CSV table of N, CA and C in Angstrom, one decimal:
chain,number,residue,atom,x,y,z
A,1,UNK,N,-40.7,51.3,-13.4
A,1,UNK,CA,-40.4,52.1,-14.6
A,1,UNK,C,-41.7,52.3,-15.4
A,2,UNK,N,-42.1,53.6,-15.6
A,2,UNK,CA,-43.2,53.8,-16.5
A,2,UNK,C,-42.8,53.9,-17.9
A,3,UNK,N,-43.5,53.2,-18.8
A,3,UNK,CA,-43.1,53.1,-20.2
A,3,UNK,C,-44.2,53.8,-21.0
A,4,UNK,N,-43.7,54.6,-21.9
A,4,UNK,CA,-44.7,55.4,-22.8
A,4,UNK,C,-45.2,54.5,-23.9
A,5,UNK,N,-46.3,54.9,-24.5
A,5,UNK,CA,-46.9,54.2,-25.6
A,5,UNK,C,-45.9,54.1,-26.7
A,6,UNK,N,-45.2,55.2,-27.0
A,6,UNK,CA,-44.2,55.2,-28.1
A,6,UNK,C,-43.1,54.2,-27.8
A,7,UNK,N,-42.6,54.1,-26.6
A,7,UNK,CA,-41.6,53.1,-26.2
A,7,UNK,C,-42.1,51.7,-26.4
A,8,UNK,N,-43.4,51.5,-26.0
A,8,UNK,CA,-44.0,50.1,-26.2
A,8,UNK,C,-44.2,49.8,-27.6
A,9,UNK,N,-44.5,50.8,-28.5
A,9,UNK,CA,-44.7,50.5,-29.9
A,9,UNK,C,-43.4,50.1,-30.5
A,10,UNK,N,-42.3,50.9,-30.2
A,10,UNK,CA,-41.0,50.5,-30.7
A,10,UNK,C,-40.5,49.1,-30.2
A,11,UNK,N,-40.8,48.8,-28.9
A,11,UNK,CA,-40.5,47.5,-28.4
A,11,UNK,C,-41.3,46.4,-29.1
A,12,UNK,N,-42.5,46.7,-29.5
A,12,UNK,CA,-43.3,45.7,-30.2
A,12,UNK,C,-42.7,45.5,-31.6
A,13,UNK,N,-42.2,46.5,-32.3
A,13,UNK,CA,-41.5,46.4,-33.6
A,13,UNK,C,-40.3,45.5,-33.4
A,14,UNK,N,-39.5,45.9,-32.4
A,14,UNK,CA,-38.3,45.1,-32.1
A,14,UNK,C,-38.6,43.7,-31.8
A,15,UNK,N,-39.6,43.4,-31.0
A,15,UNK,CA,-40.0,42.0,-30.7
A,15,UNK,C,-40.4,41.3,-32.0
A,16,UNK,N,-41.1,41.9,-32.9
A,16,UNK,CA,-41.5,41.3,-34.1
A,16,UNK,C,-40.2,40.9,-34.9
A,17,UNK,N,-39.3,41.9,-35.0
A,17,UNK,CA,-38.0,41.6,-35.8
A,17,UNK,C,-37.1,40.6,-35.1
A,18,UNK,N,-37.1,40.5,-33.8
A,18,UNK,CA,-36.4,39.5,-33.1
A,18,UNK,C,-36.9,38.1,-33.3
A,19,UNK,N,-38.3,38.0,-33.3
A,19,UNK,CA,-38.9,36.7,-33.6
A,19,UNK,C,-38.6,36.3,-35.0
A,20,UNK,N,-38.7,37.2,-35.9
A,20,UNK,CA,-38.3,37.0,-37.3
A,20,UNK,C,-36.9,36.5,-37.5
A,21,UNK,N,-36.0,37.2,-36.8
A,21,UNK,CA,-34.5,36.9,-36.8
A,21,UNK,C,-34.3,35.5,-36.3
A,22,UNK,N,-34.9,35.1,-35.1
A,22,UNK,CA,-34.7,33.8,-34.6
A,22,UNK,C,-35.2,32.7,-35.5
A,23,UNK,N,-36.4,33.0,-36.2
A,23,UNK,CA,-36.9,32.0,-37.1
A,23,UNK,C,-35.9,31.8,-38.3
A,24,UNK,N,-35.4,33.0,-38.8
A,24,UNK,CA,-34.5,32.9,-40.0
A,24,UNK,C,-33.2,32.2,-39.6
A,25,UNK,N,-32.7,32.4,-38.4
A,25,UNK,CA,-31.5,31.7,-38.0
A,25,UNK,C,-31.7,30.2,-37.8
A,26,UNK,N,-32.9,29.9,-37.2
A,26,UNK,CA,-33.3,28.5,-37.1
A,26,UNK,C,-33.4,27.8,-38.5
A,27,UNK,N,-34.0,28.6,-39.4
A,27,UNK,CA,-34.1,28.0,-40.8
A,27,UNK,C,-32.7,27.8,-41.4
A,28,UNK,N,-31.8,28.8,-41.2
A,28,UNK,CA,-30.4,28.6,-41.7
A,28,UNK,C,-29.7,27.4,-41.1
A,29,UNK,N,-29.9,27.3,-39.8
A,29,UNK,CA,-29.3,26.1,-39.1
A,29,UNK,C,-29.9,24.8,-39.6
A,30,UNK,N,-31.2,24.8,-39.9
A,30,UNK,CA,-31.8,23.5,-40.3
A,30,UNK,C,-31.3,23.2,-41.8
A,31,UNK,N,-30.9,24.2,-42.5
A,31,UNK,CA,-30.4,24.0,-43.9
A,31,UNK,C,-29.0,23.4,-43.9
A,32,UNK,N,-28.3,23.6,-42.8
A,32,UNK,CA,-27.0,22.9,-42.6
A,32,UNK,C,-27.3,21.5,-42.1
A,33,UNK,N,-26.6,20.6,-42.5
A,33,UNK,CA,-26.8,19.2,-42.1
A,33,UNK,C,-26.9,19.1,-40.6
A,34,UNK,N,-27.7,18.2,-40.1
A,34,UNK,CA,-27.8,18.0,-38.6
A,34,UNK,C,-26.5,17.5,-38.0
A,35,UNK,N,-25.7,16.9,-38.8
A,35,UNK,CA,-24.4,16.5,-38.4
A,35,UNK,C,-23.4,17.2,-39.2
A,36,UNK,N,-22.3,17.7,-38.6
A,36,UNK,CA,-21.2,18.3,-39.4
A,36,UNK,C,-20.4,17.3,-40.1
A,37,UNK,N,-19.5,17.7,-40.9
A,37,UNK,CA,-18.7,16.8,-41.7
A,37,UNK,C,-17.8,15.9,-40.8
A,38,UNK,N,-17.6,16.3,-39.6
A,38,UNK,CA,-16.9,15.4,-38.7
A,38,UNK,C,-17.8,14.5,-37.9
A,39,UNK,N,-19.1,14.4,-38.2
A,39,UNK,CA,-20.0,13.5,-37.6
A,39,UNK,C,-20.6,13.9,-36.3
A,40,UNK,N,-20.3,15.1,-35.9
A,40,UNK,CA,-20.8,15.6,-34.6
A,40,UNK,C,-22.1,16.3,-34.8
A,41,UNK,N,-23.0,16.0,-33.9
A,41,UNK,CA,-24.4,16.6,-33.9
A,41,UNK,C,-24.2,18.2,-33.8
A,42,UNK,N,-24.8,18.9,-34.7
A,42,UNK,CA,-24.7,20.4,-34.7
A,42,UNK,C,-25.0,21.0,-33.4
A,43,UNK,N,-26.0,20.5,-32.7
A,43,UNK,CA,-26.3,21.1,-31.4
A,43,UNK,C,-25.2,21.0,-30.4
A,44,UNK,N,-24.3,20.0,-30.5
A,44,UNK,CA,-23.2,19.8,-29.6
A,44,UNK,C,-22.2,20.9,-29.7
A,45,UNK,N,-22.2,21.7,-30.8
A,45,UNK,CA,-21.2,22.8,-31.0
A,45,UNK,C,-21.4,23.9,-30.0
A,46,UNK,N,-22.6,24.0,-29.4
A,46,UNK,CA,-22.9,25.0,-28.4
A,46,UNK,C,-22.0,24.7,-27.1
A,47,UNK,N,-21.8,23.4,-26.9
A,47,UNK,CA,-21.0,23.0,-25.8
A,47,UNK,C,-19.5,23.4,-26.0
A,48,UNK,N,-19.1,23.0,-27.2
A,48,UNK,CA,-17.7,23.4,-27.6
A,48,UNK,C,-17.5,24.9,-27.5
A,49,UNK,N,-18.4,25.6,-28.1
A,49,UNK,CA,-18.4,27.1,-28.1
A,49,UNK,C,-18.2,27.6,-26.6
A,50,UNK,N,-19.1,27.1,-25.7
A,50,UNK,CA,-19.0,27.5,-24.3
A,50,UNK,C,-17.7,27.2,-23.7
A,51,UNK,N,-17.2,26.0,-23.9
A,51,UNK,CA,-16.0,25.6,-23.3
A,51,UNK,C,-14.8,26.4,-23.8
A,52,UNK,N,-14.8,26.7,-25.1
A,52,UNK,CA,-13.7,27.6,-25.6
A,52,UNK,C,-13.8,29.0,-25.1
A,53,UNK,N,-15.0,29.5,-24.9
A,53,UNK,CA,-15.1,30.9,-24.5
A,53,UNK,C,-15.1,31.1,-23.0
A,54,UNK,N,-15.6,30.1,-22.3
A,54,UNK,CA,-15.7,30.2,-20.8
A,54,UNK,C,-14.8,29.3,-20.0
A,55,UNK,N,-14.1,28.4,-20.7
A,55,UNK,CA,-13.1,27.5,-20.0
A,55,UNK,C,-13.8,26.2,-19.6
A,56,UNK,N,-13.0,25.3,-19.1
A,56,UNK,CA,-13.4,24.0,-18.7
A,56,UNK,C,-14.6,24.1,-17.6
A,57,UNK,N,-15.5,23.2,-17.8
A,57,UNK,CA,-16.7,23.2,-16.9
A,57,UNK,C,-17.2,21.8,-16.6
A,58,UNK,N,-18.0,21.7,-15.5
A,58,UNK,CA,-18.7,20.5,-15.2
A,58,UNK,C,-19.9,20.4,-16.1
A,59,UNK,N,-20.4,19.2,-16.3
A,59,UNK,CA,-21.6,19.0,-17.1
A,59,UNK,C,-22.8,19.8,-16.5
A,60,UNK,N,-23.0,19.8,-15.2
A,60,UNK,CA,-24.1,20.5,-14.6
A,60,UNK,C,-24.1,22.0,-14.9
A,61,UNK,N,-22.9,22.6,-14.8
A,61,UNK,CA,-22.8,24.0,-15.1
A,61,UNK,C,-23.1,24.3,-16.6
A,62,UNK,N,-22.6,23.4,-17.5
A,62,UNK,CA,-22.9,23.6,-18.9
A,62,UNK,C,-24.4,23.5,-19.1
A,63,UNK,N,-25.1,22.5,-18.5
A,63,UNK,CA,-26.5,22.4,-18.6
A,63,UNK,C,-27.2,23.7,-18.2
A,64,UNK,N,-26.8,24.2,-17.1
A,64,UNK,CA,-27.4,25.5,-16.6
A,64,UNK,C,-27.1,26.6,-17.6
A,65,UNK,N,-25.9,26.7,-18.0
A,65,UNK,CA,-25.5,27.8,-18.9
A,65,UNK,C,-26.2,27.7,-20.3
A,66,UNK,N,-26.4,26.5,-20.7
A,66,UNK,CA,-27.1,26.3,-22.1
A,66,UNK,C,-28.6,26.1,-22.0
A,67,UNK,N,-29.1,26.2,-20.7
A,67,UNK,CA,-30.6,26.0,-20.5
A,67,UNK,C,-31.0,24.6,-21.1
A,68,UNK,N,-30.3,23.6,-20.7
A,68,UNK,CA,-30.5,22.3,-21.3
A,68,UNK,C,-30.6,21.2,-20.1
A,69,UNK,N,-31.0,20.0,-20.4
A,69,UNK,CA,-31.1,19.0,-19.5
A,69,UNK,C,-29.7,18.4,-19.4
A,70,UNK,N,-29.3,17.9,-18.2
A,70,UNK,CA,-28.0,17.3,-18.0
A,70,UNK,C,-27.8,16.1,-18.9
A,71,UNK,N,-28.9,15.3,-19.0
A,71,UNK,CA,-28.8,14.1,-19.9
A,71,UNK,C,-28.5,14.5,-21.3
A,72,UNK,N,-29.0,15.6,-21.8
A,72,UNK,CA,-28.7,16.0,-23.2
A,72,UNK,C,-27.2,16.5,-23.3
A,73,UNK,N,-26.8,17.2,-22.3
A,73,UNK,CA,-25.4,17.7,-22.3
A,73,UNK,C,-24.5,16.5,-22.2
A,74,UNK,N,-24.8,15.5,-21.4
A,74,UNK,CA,-24.0,14.3,-21.2
A,74,UNK,C,-23.9,13.6,-22.5
A,75,UNK,N,-25.0,13.4,-23.2
A,75,UNK,CA,-25.0,12.7,-24.5
A,75,UNK,C,-24.1,13.4,-25.5
A,76,UNK,N,-24.4,14.7,-25.6
A,76,UNK,CA,-23.6,15.5,-26.6
A,76,UNK,C,-22.2,15.6,-26.3
A,77,UNK,N,-21.8,15.8,-25.0
A,77,UNK,CA,-20.4,15.9,-24.6
A,77,UNK,C,-19.7,14.6,-24.8
A,78,UNK,N,-20.4,13.5,-24.6
A,78,UNK,CA,-19.8,12.1,-24.9
A,78,UNK,C,-19.4,12.0,-26.4
A,79,UNK,N,-20.3,12.5,-27.2
A,79,UNK,CA,-20.0,12.5,-28.7
A,79,UNK,C,-18.8,13.4,-29.0
A,80,UNK,N,-18.7,14.5,-28.3
A,80,UNK,CA,-17.5,15.4,-28.5
A,80,UNK,C,-16.2,14.8,-28.0
A,81,UNK,N,-16.3,14.0,-26.9
A,81,UNK,CA,-15.2,13.3,-26.4
A,81,UNK,C,-14.8,12.2,-27.4
A,82,UNK,N,-15.8,11.4,-27.9
A,82,UNK,CA,-15.5,10.3,-28.8
A,82,UNK,C,-14.8,10.9,-30.1
A,83,UNK,N,-15.2,12.1,-30.5
A,83,UNK,CA,-14.6,12.7,-31.7
A,83,UNK,C,-13.3,13.4,-31.4
A,84,UNK,N,-12.8,13.4,-30.2
A,84,UNK,CA,-11.6,14.0,-29.8
A,84,UNK,C,-11.6,15.5,-29.8
A,85,UNK,N,-12.8,16.1,-29.7
A,85,UNK,CA,-12.9,17.6,-29.6
A,85,UNK,C,-12.9,18.1,-28.2
A,86,UNK,N,-13.3,17.2,-27.3
A,86,UNK,CA,-13.4,17.6,-25.8
A,86,UNK,C,-12.8,16.5,-25.1
A,87,UNK,N,-12.2,16.8,-23.9
A,87,UNK,CA,-11.6,15.8,-23.0
A,87,UNK,C,-12.1,16.0,-21.6
A,88,UNK,N,-12.1,14.9,-20.9
A,88,UNK,CA,-12.5,15.0,-19.5
A,88,UNK,C,-11.2,15.2,-18.6
A,89,UNK,N,-11.3,16.1,-17.7
A,89,UNK,CA,-10.1,16.4,-16.8
A,89,UNK,C,-10.6,16.3,-15.4
A,90,UNK,N,-9.7,15.9,-14.5
A,90,UNK,CA,-10.1,15.9,-13.1
A,90,UNK,C,-10.3,17.4,-12.6
A,91,UNK,N,-11.4,17.5,-11.8
A,91,UNK,CA,-11.7,18.9,-11.3
A,91,UNK,C,-10.7,19.1,-10.1
A,92,UNK,N,-9.9,20.2,-10.3
A,92,UNK,CA,-8.9,20.5,-9.2
A,92,UNK,C,-9.6,20.8,-7.8
A,93,UNK,N,-10.8,21.2,-7.9
A,93,UNK,CA,-11.5,21.6,-6.6
A,93,UNK,C,-12.2,20.3,-6.0
A,94,UNK,N,-12.4,19.3,-6.8
A,94,UNK,CA,-13.1,18.1,-6.3
A,94,UNK,C,-12.6,16.9,-7.2
A,95,UNK,N,-11.7,16.2,-6.7
A,95,UNK,CA,-11.1,15.1,-7.5
A,95,UNK,C,-12.1,14.0,-8.0
A,96,UNK,N,-13.2,14.0,-7.3
A,96,UNK,CA,-14.3,13.0,-7.7
A,96,UNK,C,-15.0,13.4,-8.9
A,97,UNK,N,-15.0,14.7,-9.2
A,97,UNK,CA,-15.8,15.2,-10.4
A,97,UNK,C,-14.8,15.5,-11.5
A,98,UNK,N,-15.4,15.6,-12.7
A,98,UNK,CA,-14.5,15.9,-13.9
A,98,UNK,C,-15.1,17.2,-14.6
A,99,UNK,N,-14.1,17.8,-15.2
A,99,UNK,CA,-14.4,19.0,-16.0
A,99,UNK,C,-14.3,18.6,-17.5
A,100,UNK,N,-15.1,19.2,-18.3
A,100,UNK,CA,-15.0,19.1,-19.8
A,100,UNK,C,-14.1,20.2,-20.3
A,101,UNK,N,-13.2,19.9,-21.2
A,101,UNK,CA,-12.3,21.0,-21.7
A,101,UNK,C,-12.1,20.7,-23.2
A,102,UNK,N,-12.0,21.8,-24.0
A,102,UNK,CA,-11.7,21.6,-25.4
A,102,UNK,C,-10.3,21.1,-25.7
A,103,UNK,N,-10.1,20.2,-26.7
A,103,UNK,CA,-8.8,19.7,-27.1
A,103,UNK,C,-8.3,20.7,-28.2
A,104,UNK,N,-7.0,20.4,-28.6
A,104,UNK,CA,-6.5,21.2,-29.7
A,104,UNK,C,-7.3,20.9,-31.0
A,105,UNK,N,-7.8,19.7,-31.1
A,105,UNK,CA,-8.6,19.4,-32.3
A,105,UNK,C,-10.0,20.1,-32.2
A,106,UNK,N,-10.5,20.2,-31.0
A,106,UNK,CA,-11.7,21.0,-30.7
A,106,UNK,C,-11.6,22.4,-31.1
A,107,UNK,N,-10.4,23.0,-30.8
A,107,UNK,CA,-10.2,24.4,-31.1
A,107,UNK,C,-10.1,24.5,-32.7
A,108,UNK,N,-9.4,23.6,-33.3
A,108,UNK,CA,-9.3,23.6,-34.8
A,108,UNK,C,-10.7,23.5,-35.5
A,109,UNK,N,-11.5,22.6,-35.0
A,109,UNK,CA,-12.8,22.4,-35.6
A,109,UNK,C,-13.7,23.6,-35.3
A,110,UNK,N,-13.6,24.2,-34.1
A,110,UNK,CA,-14.3,25.4,-33.8
A,110,UNK,C,-14.0,26.5,-34.7
A,111,UNK,N,-12.7,26.7,-35.0
A,111,UNK,CA,-12.2,27.8,-35.8
A,111,UNK,C,-12.7,27.6,-37.3
A,112,UNK,N,-12.7,26.3,-37.7
A,112,UNK,CA,-13.2,26.0,-39.1
A,112,UNK,C,-14.6,26.4,-39.2
A,113,UNK,N,-15.4,26.0,-38.2
A,113,UNK,CA,-16.9,26.4,-38.2
A,113,UNK,C,-17.1,27.9,-38.1
A,114,UNK,N,-16.3,28.5,-37.3
A,114,UNK,CA,-16.4,30.0,-37.1
A,114,UNK,C,-16.1,30.7,-38.5
A,115,UNK,N,-15.0,30.2,-39.2
A,115,UNK,CA,-14.7,30.8,-40.5
A,115,UNK,C,-15.9,30.7,-41.4
A,116,UNK,N,-16.5,29.5,-41.5
A,116,UNK,CA,-17.6,29.3,-42.4
A,116,UNK,C,-18.8,30.2,-42.0
A,117,UNK,N,-19.1,30.4,-40.7
A,117,UNK,CA,-20.1,31.3,-40.3
A,117,UNK,C,-19.8,32.7,-40.7
A,118,UNK,N,-18.5,33.1,-40.6
A,118,UNK,CA,-18.1,34.5,-40.9
A,118,UNK,C,-18.2,34.8,-42.4
A,119,UNK,N,-17.9,33.8,-43.2
A,119,UNK,CA,-18.1,33.9,-44.7
A,119,UNK,C,-19.5,34.2,-45.0
A,120,UNK,N,-20.4,33.4,-44.4
A,120,UNK,CA,-21.9,33.5,-44.6
A,120,UNK,C,-22.3,34.9,-44.2
A,121,UNK,N,-22.0,35.3,-43.0
A,121,UNK,CA,-22.4,36.7,-42.5
A,121,UNK,C,-21.8,37.8,-43.4
A,122,UNK,N,-20.6,37.6,-43.8
A,122,UNK,CA,-20.0,38.6,-44.7
A,122,UNK,C,-20.8,38.7,-46.0
A,123,UNK,N,-21.3,37.6,-46.5
A,123,UNK,CA,-22.2,37.6,-47.7
A,123,UNK,C,-23.5,38.3,-47.4
A,124,UNK,N,-24.1,38.0,-46.3
A,124,UNK,CA,-25.3,38.7,-45.9
A,124,UNK,C,-25.2,40.2,-45.9
A,125,UNK,N,-24.1,40.6,-45.4
A,125,UNK,CA,-23.9,42.1,-45.2
A,125,UNK,C,-23.0,42.8,-46.2
A,126,UNK,N,-22.8,42.0,-47.3
A,126,UNK,CA,-21.8,42.6,-48.3
A,126,UNK,C,-22.2,43.9,-48.9
A,127,UNK,N,-23.5,44.2,-49.0
A,127,UNK,CA,-24.0,45.4,-49.6
A,127,UNK,C,-24.3,46.5,-48.6
A,128,UNK,N,-23.9,46.3,-47.3
A,128,UNK,CA,-24.1,47.3,-46.3
A,128,UNK,C,-22.8,48.1,-46.3
A,129,UNK,N,-23.0,49.4,-45.9
A,129,UNK,CA,-21.8,50.2,-45.7
A,129,UNK,C,-21.0,49.8,-44.5
A,130,UNK,N,-19.8,50.2,-44.5
A,130,UNK,CA,-18.9,49.8,-43.3
A,130,UNK,C,-19.5,50.4,-42.1
A,131,UNK,N,-20.0,51.7,-42.2
A,131,UNK,CA,-20.6,52.3,-41.0
A,131,UNK,C,-21.8,51.6,-40.5
A,132,UNK,N,-22.7,51.1,-41.4
A,132,UNK,CA,-23.9,50.3,-41.0
A,132,UNK,C,-23.5,49.0,-40.3
A,133,UNK,N,-22.4,48.3,-40.8
A,133,UNK,CA,-22.0,47.1,-40.2
A,133,UNK,C,-21.4,47.3,-38.8
A,134,UNK,N,-20.7,48.4,-38.7
A,134,UNK,CA,-20.1,48.8,-37.3
A,134,UNK,C,-21.3,49.1,-36.4
A,135,UNK,N,-22.3,49.9,-36.9
A,135,UNK,CA,-23.4,50.3,-36.1
A,135,UNK,C,-24.2,49.0,-35.6
A,136,UNK,N,-24.4,48.1,-36.5
A,136,UNK,CA,-25.1,46.8,-36.2
A,136,UNK,C,-24.4,46.1,-35.1
A,137,UNK,N,-23.1,45.9,-35.2
A,137,UNK,CA,-22.3,45.3,-34.2
A,137,UNK,C,-22.4,46.0,-32.8
A,138,UNK,N,-22.3,47.3,-32.8
A,138,UNK,CA,-22.4,48.0,-31.6
A,138,UNK,C,-23.8,47.9,-31.0
A,139,UNK,N,-24.8,48.1,-31.7
A,139,UNK,CA,-26.2,48.0,-31.2
A,139,UNK,C,-26.5,46.5,-30.8
A,140,UNK,N,-26.1,45.6,-31.6
A,140,UNK,CA,-26.3,44.2,-31.2
A,140,UNK,C,-25.7,43.8,-29.9
A,141,UNK,N,-24.4,44.3,-29.7
A,141,UNK,CA,-23.7,44.1,-28.4
A,141,UNK,C,-24.4,44.8,-27.3
A,142,UNK,N,-24.9,46.0,-27.5
A,142,UNK,CA,-25.7,46.6,-26.4
A,142,UNK,C,-27.0,45.9,-26.1
A,143,UNK,N,-27.7,45.4,-27.1
A,143,UNK,CA,-28.9,44.7,-26.9
A,143,UNK,C,-28.6,43.4,-26.1
A,144,UNK,N,-27.6,42.7,-26.5
A,144,UNK,CA,-27.2,41.4,-25.8
A,144,UNK,C,-26.9,41.7,-24.4
A,145,UNK,N,-26.1,42.8,-24.1
A,145,UNK,CA,-25.7,43.1,-22.7
A,145,UNK,C,-27.0,43.5,-21.9
A,146,UNK,N,-27.9,44.2,-22.5
A,146,UNK,CA,-29.1,44.5,-21.8
A,146,UNK,C,-30.0,43.3,-21.5
A,147,UNK,N,-30.0,42.4,-22.4
A,147,UNK,CA,-30.8,41.1,-22.2
A,147,UNK,C,-30.1,40.3,-21.1
A,148,UNK,N,-28.8,40.3,-21.1
A,148,UNK,CA,-28.1,39.5,-20.1
A,148,UNK,C,-28.3,40.0,-18.7
A,149,UNK,N,-28.5,41.3,-18.5
A,149,UNK,CA,-28.6,41.9,-17.2
A,149,UNK,C,-30.1,42.2,-16.8
A,150,UNK,N,-31.0,42.0,-17.7
A,150,UNK,CA,-32.4,42.2,-17.4
A,150,UNK,C,-33.3,41.0,-17.6
A,151,UNK,N,-33.8,40.4,-16.6
A,151,UNK,CA,-34.7,39.3,-16.7
A,151,UNK,C,-36.1,39.7,-17.1
A,152,UNK,N,-36.7,38.9,-18.0
A,152,UNK,CA,-38.1,39.2,-18.4
A,152,UNK,C,-39.0,39.0,-17.2
A,153,UNK,N,-40.0,39.8,-17.1
A,153,UNK,CA,-40.9,39.6,-16.0
A,153,UNK,C,-42.3,39.4,-16.5
A,154,UNK,N,-42.4,38.5,-17.5
A,154,UNK,CA,-43.6,38.3,-18.2
A,154,UNK,C,-44.7,37.7,-17.3
A,155,UNK,N,-44.3,36.8,-16.4
A,155,UNK,CA,-45.2,36.1,-15.5
A,155,UNK,C,-45.9,37.1,-14.5
A,156,UNK,N,-45.3,38.2,-14.3
A,156,UNK,CA,-45.8,39.2,-13.3
A,156,UNK,C,-46.8,40.2,-14.0
A,157,UNK,N,-46.8,40.2,-15.3
A,157,UNK,CA,-47.6,41.2,-16.0
A,157,UNK,C,-48.8,40.5,-16.7
A,158,UNK,N,-49.9,41.2,-16.7
A,158,UNK,CA,-51.1,40.6,-17.4
A,158,UNK,C,-50.8,40.6,-18.9
A,159,UNK,N,-51.2,39.5,-19.5
A,159,UNK,CA,-51.1,39.4,-21.0
A,159,UNK,C,-52.3,40.1,-21.7
A,160,UNK,N,-52.0,40.9,-22.7
A,160,UNK,CA,-53.1,41.5,-23.4
A,160,UNK,C,-53.8,40.4,-24.3
A,161,UNK,N,-55.1,40.6,-24.5
A,161,UNK,CA,-55.8,39.7,-25.4
A,161,UNK,C,-55.2,39.6,-26.7
A,162,UNK,N,-55.0,38.4,-27.2
A,162,UNK,CA,-54.4,38.1,-28.5
A,162,UNK,C,-52.9,38.4,-28.6
A,163,UNK,N,-52.2,38.7,-27.5
A,163,UNK,CA,-50.8,38.9,-27.5
A,163,UNK,C,-50.1,37.6,-27.8
A,164,UNK,N,-49.1,37.7,-28.6
A,164,UNK,CA,-48.2,36.6,-28.9
A,164,UNK,C,-46.8,37.0,-29.0
A,165,UNK,N,-45.9,36.0,-29.0
A,165,UNK,CA,-44.5,36.2,-29.0
A,165,UNK,C,-44.0,36.6,-30.4
């Protein structure tokens, strides 16, 4: 695909805003306690989110899905199990293996956290028009879908001098 200079310039602006967005989200996450009120490490909520949205999974699949080490997923999932948010179930395809699945309490805690996130996002967007909020959701969804189906090929392309993420 041949890309025009104008397309590359717009992509550069988007890249800048995406890096800025990720930094701001990371800052917001760091301002929230490293552990939630229930004593669970905040990073472990990604496991709970995945299990709720994608269903019960093996630790190895979670590690792949979350781009994390199996040891990290094992530690975090053990904490979720200890707190009653996740349970281990026999894998119906292989009785020697187990699947991790959210419990009713896991669903409740997930919804509590989701509501808090939604209140914060509503505050962020409170002075936006309804049309702008709808447009943001539509475009963000399209962007995410495009990212999901298009792998970056940065290793195949020469880097420009002074280029940064």
